[in-house]
Each structure stands twice: as C-alpha cells, then as structure tokens.
Amino acid sequence: MAFTSDVVDGEITHDGLTIRTYDSAPHRRGEDTIVLLHGTSGSAQSTYWALFPMLADGRRVVAFDFVDTDGATADTYADQARAVIAALCDGPVHLTGCSFGAVIAAHLAGTTPEIVKSLTLIAGWIKTDIHQHLRYDVWFKLHEEKSAAMPGFMVMTAFSHAFLTMRLPGEVDALVAKIGDGSDRYAKMVFNRTVDITDAVANITAPTLVIGCTQDQMVPIYHSKLLFGAIENARFAEVPSGHAVAHERPSHLLMLIRDFIDEPERDAPGTVHAPIHA
Amino acid sequence: MNIQTTTPKQQVDAEVLIVGTGFSGLGLAVILEREGNRDYLMLERGQDVGGTWRDNHYPGAGCDVFSHLYSYSFRPNPNWSRTYSKQPEILKYLQDTAEDEGIYPKVRFGTTVTRAEWIEAEDLWQVETTTGTYRARALVSATGHLSDLAMPDIEGLDSFTGKMMHSSQWDHDYDYTGKRVGIIGTGASSIQIAPEIAPDVSHLTVFQRTAPYIVPRRDAPYSEAQKGMFARFPEMLQDFRKELFWGNESRFPQRLQIPAFLAQIEEMSRGHLEDQVADPALREKLTPPYSVGCKRILISNDYYPAIQRENVTLETTGIDRIDETGVVLTDGTHVALDMLILATGFEATELPIAEVIHGKTGRLSDQWQDGGQAYACTTVHGYPNFFMMLGPNTGLGAGSMIYMVETQIEYIRGALQYLFEGDKVIEPDREAQAAYVKSIHDRAERTVWIAGGCQSWYLHPRSGKLTAIWPDYMSQFRKENGTFATKGYMVRDATVPA
Ligand SMILES: Cc1cc2nc3c(=O)[nH]c(=O)nc-3n(C[C@H](O)[C@H](O)[C@H](O)COP(=O)(O)OP(=O)(O)OC[C@H]3O[C@@H](n4cnc5c(N)ncnc54)[C@H](O)[C@@H]3O)c2cc1C
C-alpha cells in the first residue's frame, strides 16, 4: 500500500545496488526534509507505515529500503543513506532512525556531520550487549529450526504488555500471522549481533533527540539512556511502549519529532522531557 | 473604615460567573476552588450538576470513551466498574466531585441565563437570569455543545398522539413494555437505546436515514484486583490513561484519510458487520454510503444483534410525515406506533447560548452567522473577559472531551489569574482571531469531514464550514490552546478597580 496518494516511488543506484526510495513531496526538494531509516524488519513500509504519512502531513519526508549485502557494516549501510540523501535532498536533513535504523543514523551523524541538521534516535543502541545476545541466540535457533514458534516469539518481544492486553484475541492472532517467519530480517539480525558504533557516537554534534521505550524487551531503554549519556547535544524522551513503538504509539512519536524538528535547539542539551500528561 | 468618595467600588456578585455545571464548568470550578484565589459563582438551569449526564438517562445511556480517560485527570477514579461506564455511575462521579470539592454551595440551581451583557462603562458582565441579576468581572460559558436538543424537521411531528420523547428527555414513568415503539435516528444514542428496549417492547421499528459505521465495543468489568491496583498505584492508573489517550490520538490519521489507517478501520467495521450479520440484504442496508469517519464511528456489540430480533424492523424507506397514530413512509406505508423516540441529537453547530450573550459588537449569534469563531477556541473579539468552554472547533472524532475540557480549564485559569492580579480587561485582537480561525479552516480542508463528502452535524449548515470539530491532533490543541499568553490580545487596565 502506498504511504499516501502523493508519495512518489523511485529508485537510485548506488555501488551497483538498486535502492527503492519514497518521497512525499519531490516538488519541495529545497525545503527541510525528514529522512527516515527503517528498522530490522526489512522495509520503510514495515517500520513507517504510520509515521511516514503522519509526518508527511506538513513536511517533506523521504524514506528508502536498505539493501542487504554480504559482510555489511554500519558504514556500508550508512553509505546507502548518504547516497539517497545526495540524490534526493539539497541541504542537511533531519535524520530519524528507528532500532537498526537508529544505529545507522547515529553512525552516519558521527561520521558525516555536515549532512545532518538534526538527529532523532528511536530505540537505538551503541554496542550489542550480552542480554541482546541471549535473545539473538534464541532467534537464530528458531530460525535454523524453521520453528513455528518464531512469529509468536517476535510479537511477544516486540510489543509491550500494555499494548497487547488492549487488543482482542483475534487482533493478537492477526499480528502473529502478519509478522512472518523472520527471514526478511535475517541479514540485519546478523549485523545487529555485531553492532559497535562507540567511536562514531562520540563524534555526534548535531542536535539530537533520543527516544527510549519503557517496556522495550529487545533493546531495553538502558541503551537509549547510554546514547543520551554519550551524545553531548542530546535531549531525551521516554515513550511507554515496547520496541515496536512505531506501531504502538505513532502519534506520540509524531508529536515528539515534530516538536523537536521545529526547533531542534529549543531545549538545552541534557534536557529530559517530562512525561506528557493525558 | 476607609471611605472612598471618588470612585465607589462597583458591586459585583463575584469575580467570575461560570454558566453550566457539566464536566466543563464543574472541572473549572474544582481547579479554581483548589487554587483558592478566585471568587466565583456558578449558574445552572438544572437542579443538579452533571449536565449531559444529568439529562441523558435513557435506557442504556453510557459513555463511548473508556471511563478511565473520560474523567478528570486530577480526580482519577480507581473504582470505575467497567470499561465504559453507564450514566448513573458517571453522574455519581460528577456529583461526588461537586460534593468532595466543595462546589455545591457555589452553584445557583434552577437559574437559567436569559441575557448576559458586557457593560463597557463599568467593565463588567451583567447577567440576567430567571432568578435575578448577577454581575461579575469575567464570564465563562460552560453550557455544553450537546446540551440543547435538536428536533427532526418532519411534517406532523406534533400531531402524534402516542408517547413521544427525545432521547435526552426520557420519561421513565412511561412503560414501554409490550408497546409498538419507533425510534428515529441511528446515531450514538439510538444504538444504545435500541438493544436495551428491544426485548421488552412488542415491536421496535428503527428508522434509519444513513447507516453508521460500527466497530466492536471492548467492554468488560474491572476486577477487584484491578481496582485495588489502581487505588494503590495511582501511577498505574495514569499510565493506563495515557495508553488510552495515545490509542485515540493514533486514530486521527483516519480523519486525514491516510490509506493504511483507513484500511484498518474499514476492515474492523466490515469484519464486525460480517461477524454479526449473515443476511446479505440486511448487510447492504447496514453498510454506510460515505467515507469512514465522516460521521461519528459508533461502538456496539449488541446493536446488530438487536436489529435482527424477530420483533425489530430496520426501516430504510424515508419518512414522509407523522400523523396521530404513527409514521407515514415515502412509499405510503403507515407504521402504527404507541411510542416514538426521537434520537435525533443536539444543536451542535449553533450554540443556543450565543443568542443571549451581548458584547461590544452585539449578539454573539449575530457575529457567528457563518459559524462559531474564537481565538484559541476560547475567547471572542468584542467580548471582553469572556471565555467559552467547548465552543467552536473543540469537538472530537475520536477521543475524550475531557482532554479538551482540561486544556481549556488551564487556559482560562491562567487568563483569570492574569486578569485579576493585574486588574486587566482583555479581548482577542480581531486580526489575531481571524488568522487563528483561518488556520483551523485550512487544516480542516484536508480532513474527511470536509473532503469525505457527507453532511454531518459537524458542519455549519449555512457556511458549510467545519465549526464543531478540532481538525488536528488533540496534543496539538493543547500545545496551541493550553496556556494563556497575552499574544493576540488587546489588553487594558480596568477603569474601575475590581
Ligand atoms: C448521550 C451522550 C453521550 C456522550 N458520550 C461521550 C463520551 O463517551 N465521550 C466524550 O468525550 N463525550 C461524550 N459526550 C459529549 C459530552 O457532551 C461531553 O463529553 C461533556 O459531557 C460536555 O460537558 P459540558 O460541561 O461542556 O456540557 P454539558 O454537560 O452539556 O453541561 C452544560 C450545562 O450548562 C447548563 N446550561 C446550558 N444553558 C444554560 C443557560 N442558558 N443557563 C444556565 N445553565 C445552562 C446545562 O443545564 C448543563 O448542565 C456525550 C454526549 C451525550 C449527549
């Protein structure tokens, strides 16, 4: 499904790879643009089906699908993002990444600061730790065994207790049915085991918003707090959701991102956002 | 005693008069009462607090927003009995609020405001009521957006000799058991009433003009354990509230007609219809002919089953007129009835209170010929020191009105503090108001209410403008209208010190 009826799908070639791109408003190319880097699940659509069109209501948004290559590193993935930005955007961009995409965004911002106007890191991390390794071990085991337990395991670890218990049983079944067997994310899972962007993160200077998720079982909020600790020019906001925050609370992310991008330096570095009161 | 000879202190009955004691007026009073700095009085035409929930006690009456969200954040109630509480429990909550917070002594009940006029020479509002005149520096209208009922414009309505009642004026003395009953309208009230009375009546005819979208109602009682948890961990209740809030907030993109969001809600309502209604002809009749979200999306698990009862008919042939004994359809058929229920809603676009409010530029309803307009959705040029709660562009497609109410409470609280601490008179600048209203209407253009191609009570009948609904995220409403600031206002010192 198209993000919105106005979105223009395109392709660019980079290093012999064809990268699919999505541009909400090519005619507004000269304006500030939000560039979205998707998560482990494989496509811009699967991470940003909600957030892309929501952000595009008012701003120009560009996204693309990462292409997996053998032995991919943070830098080779970041190169794809740089190529898309060079091809579709004129000035520095508002770079937003979620999960795996946050890792790549942070790496990119630390290594090519000149193309980043602001940086939003949602449920990202700096270096894979032993807790994550345990989950990856289970995941790879289920994958090897082609286990029927895989979809349920992925749903259980991706969504928060609060979110799942608000659904009807049939709706949770539908989530499990839809998430697939995980093969679409195999290559990125291999990469995720090896993440260490410590050096790049130390060089991030762009105004940054770090968003961590209270009930994240895949990348516990500890990691977002570490990012906040590592990036001098960062603000921090917490969203009470699971790792699949882009599905659980797209409107909450929208408010945080819109507000931040409007004036990235409004809140002083080190600001921890007060919880939003309902 | 210090006798002032030059400028005698003008007699006012209170600094602030609040008209209406529903969720809006009562909530504002609680905050002013707790703050303890404002001298206020409340005028209420009814005999108790509660507004909507005092008046709407028809069979099955209840809220359509989770009770934990449809209540004040500053008065959380761990003991809500179920997901969607029924009217008696909501009314009790409001009565308890008024009692516990010491509001009752401040209310003049049985007092209908018949005229309110700004007296420029004295910088005060003079308010005429059925029980006398009140004067105050500031006036807050909290008279509700759904408090004055709308009657259908059908020929012969008054000639009906059976029992006729509007849903919001239910007469419990009338026993509908075994009667032939008709109900006009298929909106939020009607679909609560029909399943409730269907088992008892001899026959029920539901007169439908346009089928509504209906989605499942996720309704269950709270366990004692849940109530105890909410009582002992108040933050768990607030977290739950936020979960509910953001769930609703994430429905707004449906109103922007974003394909993925539309697909979800369309699938949900179609699935619900298919689960509950097997007959293709009936399904067809129950399938709405307009874009989803253009009118209110209803939630019910027992409406479709009720429609399929032996003793219930869904009548989609139009109504031609009403006579002494029933309803005459456009095809000439006569439906004989003992009782006729008008579940036809409320005056939402032309608020009756605007008829009686007179500012520097005349009657508010005259200013609002083309629909209500207000700065920050709360104040009006030409009407100094006047505040309106749930006035223009404050309604919601999906969400709790209490969020909007609390946003306005904080705005008005801040404005009153500014007024009284500095002895000021304020009114929004004409241009600032026009620019603000334009920004709302510009935003409305991209929503289903304008672009979706259906007539609804959200649109102003003469101008076609979206005046009843806030056409953006609720968080955006709070961001724009949640904190009073003097920007956009003409401010002057009060000529007579209060
Ligand atoms: C049946 C029904 C169900 C609803 N369910 C929901 C829901 O689930 N969720 C939701 O968010 N919203 C719901 N609403 C909308 C509801 O109207 C608001 O949520 C809220 O109750 C409005 O409160 P209020 O104080 O602004 O107005 P009201 O509750 O209408 O109170 C206004 C008060 O002002 C008084 N008044 C009016 N004119 C005068 C006058 N001239 N002089 C003196 N007093 C006057 C009235 O007597 C009344 O007491 C529902 C509405 C109805 C009718």
GROMACS .gro file of C-alpha atoms in nm, chain B residues 241-419:
model
  179
  519ARG     CA    1  -0.497   0.668   3.090
  520LYS     CA    2  -0.203   0.763   2.868
  521GLU     CA    3  -0.219   0.434   2.686
  522LEU     CA    4  -0.585   0.508   2.609
  523PHE     CA    5  -0.512   0.866   2.513
  524TRP     CA    6  -0.242   0.776   2.262
  525GLY     CA    7  -0.457   0.497   2.124
  526ASN     CA    8  -0.720   0.758   2.038
  527GLU     CA    9  -0.462   1.004   1.917
  528SER     CA   10  -0.339   0.743   1.671
  529ARG     CA   11  -0.690   0.734   1.522
  530PHE     CA   12  -0.672   1.090   1.398
  531PRO     CA   13  -0.483   0.988   1.080
  532GLN     CA   14  -0.803   0.809   0.978
  533ARG     CA   15  -0.961   1.153   0.958
  534LEU     CA   16  -0.674   1.261   0.733
  535GLN     CA   17  -0.775   0.967   0.515
  536ILE     CA   18  -0.428   0.817   0.526
  537PRO     CA   19  -0.472   0.487   0.338
  538ALA     CA   20  -0.316   0.248   0.591
  539PHE     CA   21  -0.526   0.390   0.873
  540LEU     CA   22  -0.843   0.388   0.667
  541ALA     CA   23  -0.783   0.029   0.567
  542GLN     CA   24  -0.757  -0.072   0.934
  543ILE     CA   25  -1.078   0.091   1.045
  544GLU     CA   26  -1.268  -0.015   0.734
  545GLU     CA   27  -1.158  -0.371   0.787
  546MET     CA   28  -1.256  -0.354   1.151
  547SER     CA   29  -1.606  -0.227   1.080
  548ARG     CA   30  -1.663  -0.455   0.782
  549GLY     CA   31  -1.540  -0.753   0.986
  550HIS     CA   32  -1.777  -0.661   1.266
  551LEU     CA   33  -2.074  -0.636   1.031
  552GLU     CA   34  -1.987  -0.967   0.865
  553ASP     CA   35  -1.938  -1.140   1.200
  554GLN     CA   36  -2.271  -1.021   1.331
  555VAL     CA   37  -2.498  -1.006   1.028
  556ALA     CA   38  -2.533  -1.303   0.793
  557ASP     CA   39  -2.814  -1.183   0.566
  558PRO     CA   40  -2.661  -1.006   0.261
  559ALA     CA   41  -2.966  -0.783   0.210
  560LEU     CA   42  -2.952  -0.661   0.567
  561ARG     CA   43  -2.576  -0.615   0.545
  562GLU     CA   44  -2.631  -0.399   0.244
  563LYS     CA   45  -2.875  -0.180   0.436
  564LEU     CA   46  -2.630  -0.154   0.723
  565THR     CA   47  -2.337  -0.055   0.501
  566PRO     CA   48  -2.267   0.319   0.525
  567PRO     CA   49  -2.270   0.507   0.196
  568TYR     CA   50  -1.998   0.756   0.293
  569SER     CA   51  -1.626   0.763   0.382
  570VAL     CA   52  -1.545   0.617   0.718
  571GLY     CA   53  -1.506   0.879   0.990
  572CYS     CA   54  -1.705   1.148   0.814
  573LYS     CA   55  -1.972   1.097   1.079
  574ARG     CA   56  -1.911   0.958   1.424
  575ILE     CA   57  -1.789   0.595   1.428
  576LEU     CA   58  -2.005   0.409   1.678
  577ILE     CA   59  -1.909   0.123   1.904
  578SER     CA   60  -2.152  -0.152   1.988
  579ASN     CA   61  -2.168  -0.528   2.019
  580ASP     CA   62  -2.542  -0.554   2.068
  581TYR     CA   63  -2.690  -0.322   1.808
  582TYR     CA   64  -2.662  -0.553   1.506
  583PRO     CA   65  -2.798  -0.848   1.707
  584ALA     CA   66  -3.087  -0.630   1.826
  585ILE     CA   67  -3.172  -0.529   1.471
  586GLN     CA   68  -3.203  -0.898   1.382
  587ARG     CA   69  -3.453  -0.983   1.653
  588GLU     CA   70  -3.790  -1.113   1.541
  589ASN     CA   71  -3.964  -0.809   1.683
  590VAL     CA   72  -3.735  -0.546   1.532
  591THR     CA   73  -3.751  -0.387   1.186
  592LEU     CA   74  -3.481  -0.172   1.031
  593GLU     CA   75  -3.676   0.071   0.814
  594THR     CA   76  -3.472   0.239   0.545
  595THR     CA   77  -3.759   0.384   0.345
  596GLY     CA   78  -3.769   0.756   0.413
  597ILE     CA   79  -4.019   0.919   0.645
  598ASP     CA   80  -4.276   1.132   0.466
  599ARG     CA   81  -4.470   1.257   0.767
  600ILE     CA   82  -4.600   1.174   1.108
  601ASP     CA   83  -4.970   1.151   1.187
  602GLU     CA   84  -5.177   1.090   1.501
  603THR     CA   85  -5.105   0.720   1.512
  604GLY     CA   86  -4.760   0.673   1.367
  605VAL     CA   87  -4.519   0.730   1.083
  606VAL     CA   88  -4.603   0.751   0.715
  607LEU     CA   89  -4.321   0.641   0.486
  608THR     CA   90  -4.244   0.791   0.146
  609ASP     CA   91  -4.390   0.479  -0.020
  610GLY     CA   92  -4.718   0.541   0.159
  611THR     CA   93  -4.684   0.264   0.417
  612HIS     CA   94  -4.817   0.353   0.760
  613VAL     CA   95  -4.624   0.230   1.065
  614ALA     CA   96  -4.855   0.235   1.366
  615LEU     CA   97  -4.681   0.326   1.693
  616ASP     CA   98  -4.760   0.373   2.060
  617MET     CA   99  -4.431   0.542   2.133
  618LEU     CA  100  -4.192   0.747   1.922
  619ILE     CA  101  -3.836   0.809   2.036
  620LEU     CA  102  -3.650   1.098   1.878
  621ALA     CA  103  -3.283   1.008   1.897
  622THR     CA  104  -3.200   1.297   1.672
  623GLY     CA  105  -2.915   1.458   1.857
  624PHE     CA  106  -2.835   1.810   1.957
  625GLU     CA  107  -2.780   2.166   1.837
  626ALA     CA  108  -2.407   2.138   1.793
  627THR     CA  109  -2.329   2.395   1.529
  628GLU     CA  110  -2.538   2.686   1.652
  629LEU     CA  111  -2.493   2.704   2.023
  630PRO     CA  112  -2.806   2.849   2.185
  631ILE     CA  113  -2.606   3.037   2.449
  632ALA     CA  114  -2.471   3.262   2.171
  633GLU     CA  115  -2.822   3.404   2.137
  634VAL     CA  116  -2.812   3.562   2.480
  635ILE     CA  117  -2.457   3.690   2.502
  636HIS     CA  118  -2.413   4.056   2.410
  637GLY     CA  119  -2.070   4.212   2.384
  638LYS     CA  120  -1.939   4.538   2.242
  639THR     CA  121  -2.041   4.436   1.894
  640GLY     CA  122  -2.382   4.295   1.969
  641ARG     CA  123  -2.517   3.948   1.998
  642LEU     CA  124  -2.271   3.664   1.971
  643SER     CA  125  -2.504   3.464   1.747
  644ASP     CA  126  -2.506   3.755   1.501
  645GLN     CA  127  -2.126   3.755   1.498
  646TRP     CA  128  -2.143   3.385   1.433
  647GLN     CA  129  -2.379   3.389   1.134
  648ASP     CA  130  -2.130   3.179   0.940
  649GLY     CA  131  -2.042   2.958   1.231
  650GLY     CA  132  -1.865   2.996   1.561
  651GLN     CA  133  -1.523   3.158   1.569
  652ALA     CA  134  -1.297   3.206   1.865
  653TYR     CA  135  -0.938   3.287   1.938
  654ALA     CA  136  -0.758   2.990   2.088
  655CYS     CA  137  -1.101   2.826   2.054
  656THR     CA  138  -1.192   3.008   2.377
  657THR     CA  139  -1.221   3.388   2.353
  658VAL     CA  140  -1.401   3.622   2.114
  659HIS     CA  141  -1.317   3.966   1.977
  660GLY     CA  142  -1.574   4.219   2.101
  661TYR     CA  143  -1.648   4.014   2.413
  662PRO     CA  144  -1.404   4.127   2.682
  663ASN     CA  145  -1.320   3.897   2.970
  664PHE     CA  146  -1.537   3.627   2.821
  665PHE     CA  147  -1.442   3.261   2.788
  666MET     CA  148  -1.623   2.980   2.620
  667MET     CA  149  -1.570   2.615   2.701
  668LEU     CA  150  -1.638   2.352   2.433
  669GLY     CA  151  -1.727   2.629   2.192
  670PRO     CA  152  -1.616   2.648   1.828
  671ASN     CA  153  -1.386   2.375   1.694
  672THR     CA  154  -1.344   2.180   2.013
  673GLY     CA  155  -1.532   1.859   1.931
  674LEU     CA  156  -1.351   1.535   1.852
  675GLY     CA  157  -1.388   1.250   1.610
  676ALA     CA  158  -1.210   1.006   1.840
  677GLY     CA  159  -1.111   1.095   2.190
  678SER     CA  160  -1.222   1.213   2.526
  679MET     CA  161  -1.379   1.556   2.550
  680ILE     CA  162  -1.231   1.577   2.898
  681TYR     CA  163  -0.888   1.627   2.745
  682MET     CA  164  -1.022   1.931   2.562
  683VAL     CA  165  -1.202   2.050   2.874
  684GLU     CA  166  -0.889   2.022   3.089
  685THR     CA  167  -0.689   2.208   2.826
  686GLN     CA  168  -0.938   2.494   2.838
  687ILE     CA  169  -0.951   2.488   3.217
  688GLU     CA  170  -0.579   2.553   3.233
  689TYR     CA  171  -0.603   2.827   2.970
  690ILE     CA  172  -0.889   3.002   3.149
  691ARG     CA  173  -0.728   2.960   3.488
  692GLY     CA  174  -0.417   3.133   3.357
  693ALA     CA  175  -0.617   3.409   3.193
  694LEU     CA  176  -0.822   3.475   3.507
  695GLN     CA  177  -0.508   3.493   3.713
  696TYR     CA  178  -0.368   3.747   3.470
  697LEU     CA  179  -0.692   3.948   3.471
   0.00000   0.00000   0.00000
